[in-house]
Amino acid sequence: MTQIDRIRNLSIIAHIDHGKSTLSDRILELTKAVDPRQMREQYLDSMDIERERGITIKAQNVRVGWKGYTLHLIDTPGHVDFGYEVSRSLAACEGVILLVDASQGIEAQTLANCYLALENNLEIVAALNKIDLPQAEPDKYAEEIENILGIPADSILRVSAKTGIGVDLLLDAVVDRIPHPVGKEDDPLRALIFDSYYDQYRGVISSIRVMDGSISSGERLRFMQAKAVHDAEEIGVKTPYPSPIDRLGPGEVGYLIASIKDVGEARSGETVTSQIDGATEALDGYRDPKPMVFCGLYPVDGDEFEDLRDALEKLKLNDASFTYEPETSGALGFGFRCGFLGLLHMEIVRERLEREFNLSLIATSPSVKYVIFMVGGGDTPTEIDNPSELPIASSIDRIEEPYLRISIITPSEYTGTVMDLCQSRRGEMKKMEYLSPERLELIYRVPLSEIVIDFFDQLKSRTKGYASLDYEADGYSASDLVKLDVMLNGEPVDAFSTIIHKAKAYDYGRKMTSKLRELIPRQLFDVPVQASVGGKIIARETIKARRKDVLAKCYGGDITRKRKLLEKQKEGKKRMKNIGRVEVPQEAFISALRLDD
């Protein structure tokens, strides 16, 4: 067990691509935590999907030694959708390394993560990374950090995580500036679970930070919120390989295995204490994050419904920020309505379900949560996140939709194109401020439904990748919204329904009907594909019938014989059209609901 004054607990926070994972790699090398022969890039990013996309999705922790001190290092994600992972990690730390790219300066997520650290009263060690790049301007951006964040320019370190320049000085600064944890060994045990995942052989494996007291292997433990009791089968630290030890003292970070099979008993934010003479008050834990984007997830094969339920339950343990509840659809059968923090989060969860649990899934169009006020219903609203639940238009007094307050930091030459994008998405400008002569911050209030599909992609393409985006929820406001239904052969298909602003309904309807005309195979009768708003058809396409050659057996002869056969075919098609159901192949659903279109 390490002396408490020789421990430093810290997180690395930064904007996307400013070098957090690379810095973690260099620290592992410098402290000789990993054998040089086994070293690889993004060492702490354990998921294939993280390595493929080059982003961190899950916060990872590792214990390293430096000049007689023990450092517990947590590498956090940078993308705005995974901000919840960052906030959980910060609860286990006393300080942070704030990393800023010396060629780009402060970006939107830099500010957001810095404010998160200040809210948690953490010590901030600022460092400018990538000083080895030819376009790096460390002096200029050190001044910018001082002006915006108030961190003195002369205390900001200059490092290159790629080449290792200055990383040793950064670790010295961490030891000098970040305070050691506080906590008494004699107090009753209180440990915070800040992350967990499910292992099929060992059950739930939890990452814990001991706040007070100490935890020993074999000890009987009480999980305070879940009111469950388990034995500590193994405790240990990640160095970065899991290494079992006998005891974790106050201020230390490690992992706990207690043969927990029910994933609900070791959620993030849980307080662990001793069964005998344990603590009476639990730790604060975390605020539950509020999902912003919703979609239906359905198994392609209906028999996989139970497998999908188990997979969601296990993934929920590892990623507490998404929600799910069962729902049914006339077109797609049984599935789940899932809530996510953003669109990238939704893509990642779906991809993880398919890879880690071998499922084939269909996702419906993403939607957001609306608040409905009924005529004569007073001020008691109804919340819906599924367009098919919207009541008929005549009974609705007003519909309110969620808004976001978005902060965009962009080079000043792209100001016009960014303002045009925000205004085309019904945005309302709140503030415009120059951070330096060549960069400014724009703050807009924009409906969440306008950002959900491709706002981020559009922003990046219009500014050649230089703009950065951060957002936070900003309440609800009434809007002129309508429900758009897509009908095949006169029957509404609930999977394609959406709630949309009245001004955009026609364009969306035209796009959806022409897309479905290409995707749905031809039947033996004409199939009308219609988009309707409130019972009124606003767009239509027709899938032409396949025609069987009934005249193949006629070789010459009287025209009346041919006409008789054609009339008979026409009658059959008419009858089939009355009773015929259009079969929509699964591929058509997947293609029509593709996010990138």
XYZ file of C-alpha atoms in Angstrom:
597
model
C 0.000 0.000 0.000
C 1.411 3.399 -1.026
C 1.787 6.334 1.404
C -0.998 8.806 0.682
C 1.355 11.784 0.245
C 3.216 9.881 -2.531
C 0.042 9.432 -4.647
C -1.146 11.700 -7.482
C -4.458 11.035 -9.260
C -4.900 12.825 -12.573
C -6.830 12.860 -15.854
C -5.691 14.053 -19.277
C -8.340 16.302 -20.875
C -8.308 18.016 -24.268
C -10.208 18.620 -27.501
C -10.395 15.795 -30.089
C -7.023 15.007 -31.705
C -4.946 17.221 -29.432
C -2.835 14.229 -28.369
C -4.251 12.701 -25.145
C -3.718 9.051 -26.105
C -0.265 9.773 -27.574
C 0.765 11.503 -24.338
C -0.446 8.454 -22.388
C 1.741 6.262 -24.654
C 4.823 8.420 -23.939
C 4.158 8.377 -20.179
C 3.908 4.553 -20.272
C 7.238 4.431 -22.137
C 8.994 6.993 -19.939
C 7.921 5.309 -16.682
C 8.841 1.864 -18.167
C 5.324 0.555 -17.419
C 5.265 -1.309 -20.750
C 8.013 -3.433 -22.270
C 9.355 -1.535 -25.369
C 8.808 -4.662 -27.496
C 5.075 -4.687 -26.664
C 4.546 -0.946 -27.083
C 2.043 0.100 -29.746
C 0.181 3.300 -30.587
C -2.961 4.155 -28.590
C -1.872 1.544 -26.034
C -4.717 2.246 -23.586
C -7.450 2.199 -26.260
C -8.477 -1.433 -25.941
C -11.457 -1.604 -28.333
C -10.904 -2.317 -32.058
C -13.414 0.394 -32.910
C -11.289 2.985 -31.022
C -8.150 1.996 -32.903
C -9.927 2.024 -36.291
C -11.462 5.454 -35.804
C -8.445 6.854 -33.949
C -10.644 8.173 -31.108
C -10.969 7.326 -27.425
C -14.475 6.205 -26.451
C -13.918 4.726 -22.982
C -11.840 6.378 -20.260
C -8.954 4.038 -19.285
C -6.870 4.092 -16.099
C -3.299 2.965 -15.445
C -0.880 3.109 -12.494
C 2.721 4.189 -13.135
C 5.708 5.073 -10.932
C 7.735 8.313 -11.294
C 10.674 9.293 -9.040
C 9.259 7.527 -5.986
C 5.664 8.731 -6.566
C 2.674 6.661 -7.697
C 0.645 8.282 -10.493
C -2.871 7.065 -11.309
C -3.484 8.278 -14.843
C -6.886 8.344 -16.575
C -6.968 8.903 -20.366
C -10.358 10.433 -21.291
C -12.310 10.827 -24.580
C -12.306 14.204 -26.370
C -15.503 14.006 -28.413
C -18.445 16.021 -27.121
C -20.736 12.930 -27.143
C -18.516 11.251 -24.532
C -18.333 14.223 -22.139
C -20.074 12.049 -19.552
C -17.050 9.693 -19.493
C -14.863 12.743 -18.735
C -17.088 13.941 -15.865
C -17.010 10.437 -14.300
C -13.221 10.277 -14.556
C -12.748 13.689 -12.927
C -14.580 12.478 -9.791
C -11.676 10.076 -9.183
C -8.930 12.753 -9.519
C -7.331 15.706 -7.705
C -5.890 17.309 -10.821
C -5.793 17.335 -14.626
C -3.330 17.831 -17.455
C -5.043 20.236 -19.876
C -3.534 19.586 -23.295
C -3.775 22.196 -26.089
C -2.504 21.772 -29.653
C 0.294 24.332 -30.244
C -0.748 24.676 -33.897
C -4.517 25.132 -33.282
C -4.933 26.725 -29.855
C -8.060 26.546 -27.692
C -11.029 24.693 -29.214
C -14.628 24.331 -28.016
C -14.086 21.090 -26.069
C -10.934 22.530 -24.438
C -13.129 25.180 -22.823
C -15.905 22.729 -21.895
C -13.508 20.239 -20.251
C -11.576 23.007 -18.494
C -14.802 24.356 -16.948
C -15.689 20.783 -15.876
C -12.331 20.552 -14.068
C -12.853 23.954 -12.387
C -16.354 22.893 -11.223
C -14.724 19.878 -9.525
C -12.067 22.156 -7.877
C -9.219 20.322 -9.589
C -5.679 21.636 -10.023
C -4.958 22.323 -13.725
C -1.503 21.695 -15.246
C -1.643 23.261 -18.739
C 0.611 22.031 -21.550
C 0.985 22.940 -25.219
C 1.439 19.787 -27.293
C 2.845 19.184 -30.820
C 5.610 21.809 -30.521
C 7.613 19.707 -33.035
C 5.218 20.677 -35.874
C 6.522 23.321 -38.316
C 3.274 25.353 -37.935
C 3.354 25.310 -34.097
C 3.114 28.754 -32.433
C 3.496 27.996 -28.704
C 4.080 31.632 -27.589
C 0.989 32.901 -29.368
C -1.284 30.167 -27.957
C 0.216 30.389 -24.459
C -0.893 34.041 -24.484
C -4.365 32.973 -25.731
C -4.686 30.449 -22.856
C -3.718 33.171 -20.370
C -6.298 35.617 -21.814
C -9.171 33.128 -21.993
C -8.575 30.720 -19.092
C -6.441 32.902 -16.804
C -3.594 30.350 -16.555
C -0.248 32.291 -16.441
C 1.627 31.866 -19.758
C 4.967 31.208 -18.004
C 3.504 28.189 -16.120
C 2.360 26.470 -19.345
C 4.665 23.598 -20.330
C 5.797 22.916 -23.907
C 5.744 19.240 -24.903
C 5.685 16.942 -27.896
C 3.825 13.743 -27.016
C 4.940 12.192 -30.298
C 8.701 12.680 -29.840
C 8.702 12.749 -26.014
C 10.156 16.295 -25.685
C 9.262 17.828 -22.303
C 7.174 14.876 -21.039
C 9.561 14.315 -18.105
C 9.177 17.983 -17.061
C 5.402 17.581 -17.352
C 5.476 14.616 -14.931
C 7.644 16.660 -12.523
C 5.057 19.483 -12.693
C 2.268 16.964 -11.964
C 4.097 15.796 -8.822
C 4.795 19.401 -7.702
C 1.469 21.058 -8.484
C -1.285 18.438 -8.094
C -2.183 17.881 -4.415
C -2.108 14.391 -2.912
C -5.471 12.750 -2.031
C -6.989 13.250 1.403
C -8.499 10.344 3.324
C -7.860 8.486 6.582
C -6.943 4.818 6.708
C -8.742 4.368 10.056
C -12.124 5.648 8.744
C -14.808 3.183 7.531
C -14.223 2.127 3.916
C -15.833 4.225 1.175
C -14.845 3.471 -2.437
C -16.406 4.927 -5.593
C -17.038 2.787 -8.685
C -16.311 5.054 -11.657
C -16.460 2.453 -14.439
C -17.380 -1.230 -14.949
C -17.490 -3.817 -17.685
C -18.782 -7.377 -17.939
C -16.419 -10.326 -18.411
C -18.153 -13.577 -19.327
C -15.760 -15.639 -17.173
C -15.341 -13.418 -14.093
C -18.552 -11.387 -13.982
C -18.471 -7.636 -13.408
C -15.031 -5.980 -13.208
C -15.231 -2.504 -11.642
C -12.719 0.363 -11.593
C -12.723 1.870 -8.090
C -11.190 4.835 -6.296
C -10.804 4.403 -2.516
C -11.832 7.651 -0.774
C -11.598 6.614 2.925
C -10.409 3.500 4.728
C -8.888 0.553 2.888
C -10.128 -2.519 1.032
C -8.570 -5.990 1.348
C -8.794 -9.089 -0.790
C -11.395 -11.555 0.560
C -13.212 -8.828 2.549
C -17.029 -8.930 2.702
C -18.362 -5.785 0.976
C -21.698 -3.963 0.891
C -22.803 -2.112 -2.257
C -24.787 0.760 -0.733
C -27.178 1.827 -3.536
C -27.857 -1.712 -4.796
C -28.129 -3.020 -1.174
C -26.153 -6.117 -2.206
C -23.382 -7.989 -0.343
C -20.415 -9.670 -2.092
C -16.933 -10.941 -1.243
C -13.920 -9.185 -2.762
C -12.615 -12.123 -4.794
C -9.727 -10.103 -6.245
C -8.497 -6.540 -5.993
C -5.631 -5.152 -7.988
C -4.159 -2.324 -10.035
C -3.667 -1.846 -13.786
C 0.007 -1.314 -14.584
C -1.429 -1.420 -17.422
C -1.739 -5.221 -17.065
C -4.117 -6.263 -14.259
C -1.911 -7.071 -11.223
C -3.632 -8.532 -8.122
C -2.591 -7.025 -4.762
C -3.738 -7.655 -1.163
C -4.866 -4.174 -0.207
C -5.841 -0.751 -1.607
C -5.489 2.219 0.753
C -7.035 5.716 0.781
C -6.495 7.696 -2.427
C -5.575 4.615 -4.497
C -7.223 3.599 -7.771
C -7.610 -0.040 -8.792
C -10.075 -2.704 -9.875
C -12.434 -4.991 -7.972
C -13.791 -8.431 -8.929
C -16.512 -9.763 -6.647
C -18.194 -12.507 -8.767
C -21.131 -10.201 -9.529
C -23.382 -11.740 -12.185
C -26.249 -9.215 -11.986
C -24.963 -6.149 -13.839
C -27.377 -3.831 -11.961
C -25.427 -4.270 -8.706
C -22.210 -2.496 -9.731
C -23.278 0.564 -11.694
C -21.024 3.619 -12.059
C -21.462 5.954 -9.087
C -22.028 3.067 -6.637
C -20.403 3.344 -3.173
C -18.685 0.227 -1.810
C -18.151 -0.182 1.957
C -17.371 -2.985 4.441
C -20.215 -5.235 5.561
C -18.948 -5.019 9.197
C -18.522 -1.503 10.645
C -19.078 0.051 7.220
C -19.852 3.675 6.344
C -23.399 4.970 6.817
C -23.346 7.742 4.178
C -22.803 7.012 0.495
C -20.579 9.170 -1.746
C -22.231 11.677 -4.103
C -22.013 9.467 -7.213
C -23.019 11.001 -10.546
C -25.953 12.857 -12.025
C -27.654 10.620 -14.584
C -26.999 12.036 -18.064
C -30.078 12.995 -20.080
C -30.328 11.317 -23.511
C -30.625 13.811 -26.380
C -31.226 11.576 -29.407
C -33.576 8.581 -29.656
C -33.950 5.774 -32.160
C -35.480 2.308 -32.356
C -33.091 -0.683 -32.504
C -34.592 -3.880 -33.930
C -32.971 -7.276 -34.597
C -33.020 -8.211 -38.300
C -33.928 -11.733 -37.152
C -36.899 -11.546 -34.735
C -35.552 -14.569 -32.782
C -32.617 -12.428 -31.564
C -34.847 -10.171 -29.427
C -33.799 -11.827 -26.129
C -30.114 -11.721 -27.173
C -30.500 -7.989 -27.868
C -32.031 -7.467 -24.405
C -29.072 -9.242 -22.707
C -26.558 -7.344 -24.841
C -28.116 -3.965 -23.964
C -28.055 -4.842 -20.265
C -24.341 -5.737 -20.370
C -23.397 -2.714 -22.479
C -25.343 -0.420 -20.127
C -22.920 -1.442 -17.366
C -19.937 -0.301 -19.427
C -21.683 2.819 -20.798
C -24.177 4.210 -18.291
C -25.123 7.141 -20.527
C -27.641 5.428 -22.820
C -31.180 4.291 -21.972
C -33.461 1.654 -23.481
C -37.040 0.393 -23.168
C -38.994 -2.206 -25.201
C -41.236 -1.098 -28.089
C -43.012 -2.721 -31.032
C -43.378 -1.625 -34.643
C -45.868 -2.895 -37.220
C -43.114 -2.992 -39.841
C -40.128 -4.187 -37.804
C -41.582 -6.316 -34.976
C -40.192 -6.257 -31.418
C -37.252 -4.015 -30.505
C -36.064 -1.299 -28.123
C -36.386 2.487 -28.027
C -32.890 3.691 -27.118
C -31.691 7.134 -25.994
C -28.165 8.455 -26.674
C -26.109 11.567 -25.889
C -25.520 12.310 -29.576
C -25.273 10.876 -33.048
C -21.700 9.546 -32.802
C -22.669 7.914 -29.492
C -25.622 6.245 -31.256
C -23.382 4.933 -34.073
C -20.773 3.618 -31.617
C -23.347 1.812 -29.406
C -24.940 0.200 -32.436
C -21.538 -0.875 -33.796
C -20.472 -2.258 -30.396
C -23.711 -4.286 -30.133
C -23.098 -5.757 -33.584
C -19.400 -6.532 -32.976
C -19.236 -7.563 -29.338
C -22.518 -9.525 -29.266
C -22.751 -10.706 -32.924
C -26.138 -9.108 -33.595
C -27.593 -7.773 -36.872
C -29.603 -4.623 -36.184
C -31.817 -2.069 -37.933
C -31.884 1.469 -36.502
C -34.857 3.758 -37.245
C -34.484 7.479 -38.024
C -33.044 9.402 -35.059
C -35.574 11.612 -33.267
C -35.626 13.816 -30.153
C -37.978 14.145 -27.153
C -40.949 16.483 -27.716
C -43.331 17.966 -25.137
C -47.005 18.046 -26.189
C -49.648 20.339 -24.645
C -53.198 19.145 -25.421
C -56.228 21.369 -26.054
C -58.010 21.871 -22.725
C -55.259 19.920 -20.935
C -53.975 22.954 -19.008
C -50.254 23.011 -18.270
C -49.765 19.251 -17.908
C -47.545 18.178 -20.813
C -47.038 14.740 -22.379
C -43.507 13.712 -23.389
C -42.959 11.617 -26.521
C -39.777 10.430 -28.210
C -41.413 8.265 -30.883
C -43.196 10.045 -33.792
C -45.851 7.301 -33.964
C -47.078 8.327 -30.465
C -48.031 11.863 -31.596
C -51.804 12.469 -31.110
C -53.978 13.824 -33.973
C -53.229 17.444 -34.888
C -56.682 18.821 -33.939
C -56.256 17.763 -30.274
C -52.829 19.452 -29.869
C -52.548 22.970 -28.491
C -48.779 23.305 -29.069
C -45.625 21.205 -29.446
C -42.377 22.221 -27.763
C -39.012 20.894 -28.925
C -35.612 20.790 -27.160
C -33.060 23.502 -27.958
C -29.277 23.516 -27.580
C -26.928 26.356 -26.818
C -24.038 25.698 -29.179
C -20.593 27.252 -29.080
C -18.583 27.269 -32.330
C -14.952 28.387 -32.427
C -13.873 29.148 -36.014
C -11.225 31.049 -37.979
C -12.718 34.468 -38.804
C -12.633 33.942 -42.608
C -15.390 31.291 -42.243
C -17.718 33.513 -40.169
C -20.202 34.051 -43.024
C -20.525 30.405 -44.010
C -20.934 29.272 -40.350
C -23.628 31.931 -39.715
C -25.418 30.834 -42.905
C -25.373 27.189 -41.713
C -26.752 28.099 -38.261
C -29.503 30.303 -39.712
C -30.551 27.645 -42.237
C -31.037 25.329 -39.218
C -33.428 27.815 -37.505
C -30.606 29.048 -35.220
C -30.784 32.318 -33.315
C -27.524 34.144 -32.572
C -26.836 34.913 -28.903
C -23.239 36.146 -28.910
C -20.221 36.713 -31.134
C -16.814 37.273 -29.566
C -13.295 37.524 -31.016
C -10.816 35.345 -29.065
C -7.929 36.739 -31.127
C -7.775 38.755 -34.394
C -8.044 35.573 -36.472
C -10.441 33.411 -34.369
C -13.865 33.997 -32.932
C -16.531 32.239 -30.885
C -20.158 32.183 -32.085
C -22.931 31.197 -29.692
C -26.301 30.167 -31.169
C -29.538 28.702 -29.847
C -30.573 25.939 -32.260
C -33.286 23.212 -32.159
C -31.728 19.826 -31.336
C -33.631 18.146 -34.191
C -31.747 20.356 -36.696
C -28.359 19.321 -35.287
C -29.090 15.638 -34.933
C -28.528 14.512 -38.520
C -25.551 16.116 -40.254
C -24.859 19.497 -38.633
C -21.389 18.530 -37.413
C -20.365 17.146 -40.844
C -21.622 20.289 -42.590
C -19.757 22.505 -40.122
C -16.504 20.626 -40.711
C -16.830 20.632 -44.516
C -17.710 24.362 -44.684
C -14.701 25.349 -42.559
C -12.205 22.823 -44.018
C -12.156 21.058 -40.642
C -11.022 24.109 -38.630
C -14.212 24.856 -36.664
C -14.954 23.101 -33.375
C -18.314 22.568 -31.699
C -19.509 22.206 -28.131
C -23.111 22.162 -26.914
C -25.318 22.049 -23.830
C -29.084 21.649 -23.372
C -31.037 24.928 -23.308
C -34.648 24.059 -22.437
C -37.752 23.709 -24.635
C -39.566 26.184 -26.909
C -42.776 25.982 -28.968
C -42.314 25.424 -32.736
C -44.535 24.910 -35.780
C -44.051 21.131 -36.023
C -46.004 18.512 -37.961
C -45.936 14.722 -38.206
C -44.969 13.400 -41.628
C -46.179 9.884 -42.492
C -44.863 7.744 -45.335
C -47.527 5.457 -46.853
C -47.033 2.429 -49.063
C -50.139 1.409 -51.005
C -52.215 3.604 -48.656
C -50.824 1.997 -45.463
C -48.651 4.169 -43.124
C -45.247 2.604 -42.289
C -44.461 3.616 -38.685
C -40.684 3.093 -39.058
C -40.499 5.967 -41.583
C -42.678 8.456 -39.621
C -40.973 11.606 -38.403
C -41.793 14.912 -36.688
C -40.509 17.842 -38.730
C -40.798 21.630 -38.998
C -43.666 22.594 -41.324
C -41.371 24.596 -43.656
C -39.153 21.548 -44.288
C -41.878 18.889 -44.620
C -42.250 19.121 -48.430
C -38.508 18.719 -49.164
C -38.184 15.798 -46.756
C -41.313 14.115 -48.196
C -40.038 14.407 -51.789
C -36.618 13.031 -50.816
C -38.044 10.075 -48.862
C -40.598 9.028 -51.534
C -38.082 9.145 -54.405
C -35.572 7.185 -52.321
C -38.123 4.470 -51.475
C -39.160 4.220 -55.122
C -35.610 3.165 -55.966
C -35.210 0.826 -52.977
C -38.482 -1.171 -52.940
C -38.604 -3.946 -55.574
C -41.404 -3.860 -58.142
C -44.532 -5.839 -57.261
C -47.149 -7.343 -59.610
C -49.249 -4.169 -59.234
C -48.551 -0.417 -59.129
C -47.535 0.734 -55.635
C -48.041 4.402 -54.717
C -45.430 5.766 -52.240
C -46.890 8.866 -50.571
C -45.771 11.384 -47.952
C -48.644 12.938 -46.022
C -49.008 15.629 -43.372
C -52.262 15.654 -41.380
C -54.018 13.456 -43.962
C -52.973 15.676 -46.899
C -50.660 14.127 -49.518
C -47.665 16.397 -50.171
C -45.469 14.115 -52.322
C -45.976 10.945 -54.352
C -43.970 8.495 -56.418
C -45.225 5.286 -58.069
C -43.377 1.971 -58.174
C -44.436 0.592 -61.555
C -45.801 -2.955 -61.751
C -43.818 -5.884 -63.076
C -45.720 -7.266 -66.027
C -45.969 -10.971 -66.691
C -46.038 -11.774 -70.412
C -49.475 -13.439 -70.675
C -49.328 -13.270 -74.488
C -46.309 -15.557 -74.715
C -48.468 -18.520 -75.810
C -50.261 -16.487 -78.540
C -48.620 -16.905 -81.918
C -50.752 -14.903 -84.316
C -54.511 -15.434 -84.297
C -57.360 -13.027 -83.569
C -56.643 -9.794 -81.572
C -59.745 -10.426 -79.404
C -58.055 -13.462 -77.868
C -55.056 -11.350 -76.818
C -57.322 -8.622 -75.460
C -59.273 -11.165 -73.431
C -56.035 -12.374 -71.764
C -54.877 -8.798 -71.037
C -58.274 -7.874 -69.520
C -58.114 -10.978 -67.343
C -54.616 -9.956 -66.158
C -55.851 -6.423 -65.400
C -58.713 -7.812 -63.274
C -56.290 -10.018 -61.350
C -53.973 -7.051 -60.670
C -56.914 -4.945 -59.489
C -57.975 -7.646 -57.037
C -54.380 -8.166 -55.896
C -54.011 -4.419 -55.302
C -57.018 -4.510 -52.965
C -55.686 -7.353 -50.871
C -51.966 -7.217 -51.707
C -49.464 -6.219 -49.014
C -46.213 -4.585 -50.103
C -43.221 -6.554 -48.915
C -40.432 -4.143 -47.965
C -37.065 -5.953 -47.828
C -34.859 -5.349 -44.765
C -32.155 -3.810 -46.985
C -34.640 -1.115 -48.058
C -35.291 -0.199 -44.394
C -31.586 -0.079 -43.636
C -30.804 2.046 -46.724
C -33.769 4.402 -46.268
C -32.869 5.004 -42.626
C -29.128 5.448 -43.273
C -27.905 8.460 -41.285
C -25.437 9.725 -43.828
C -28.061 10.503 -46.478
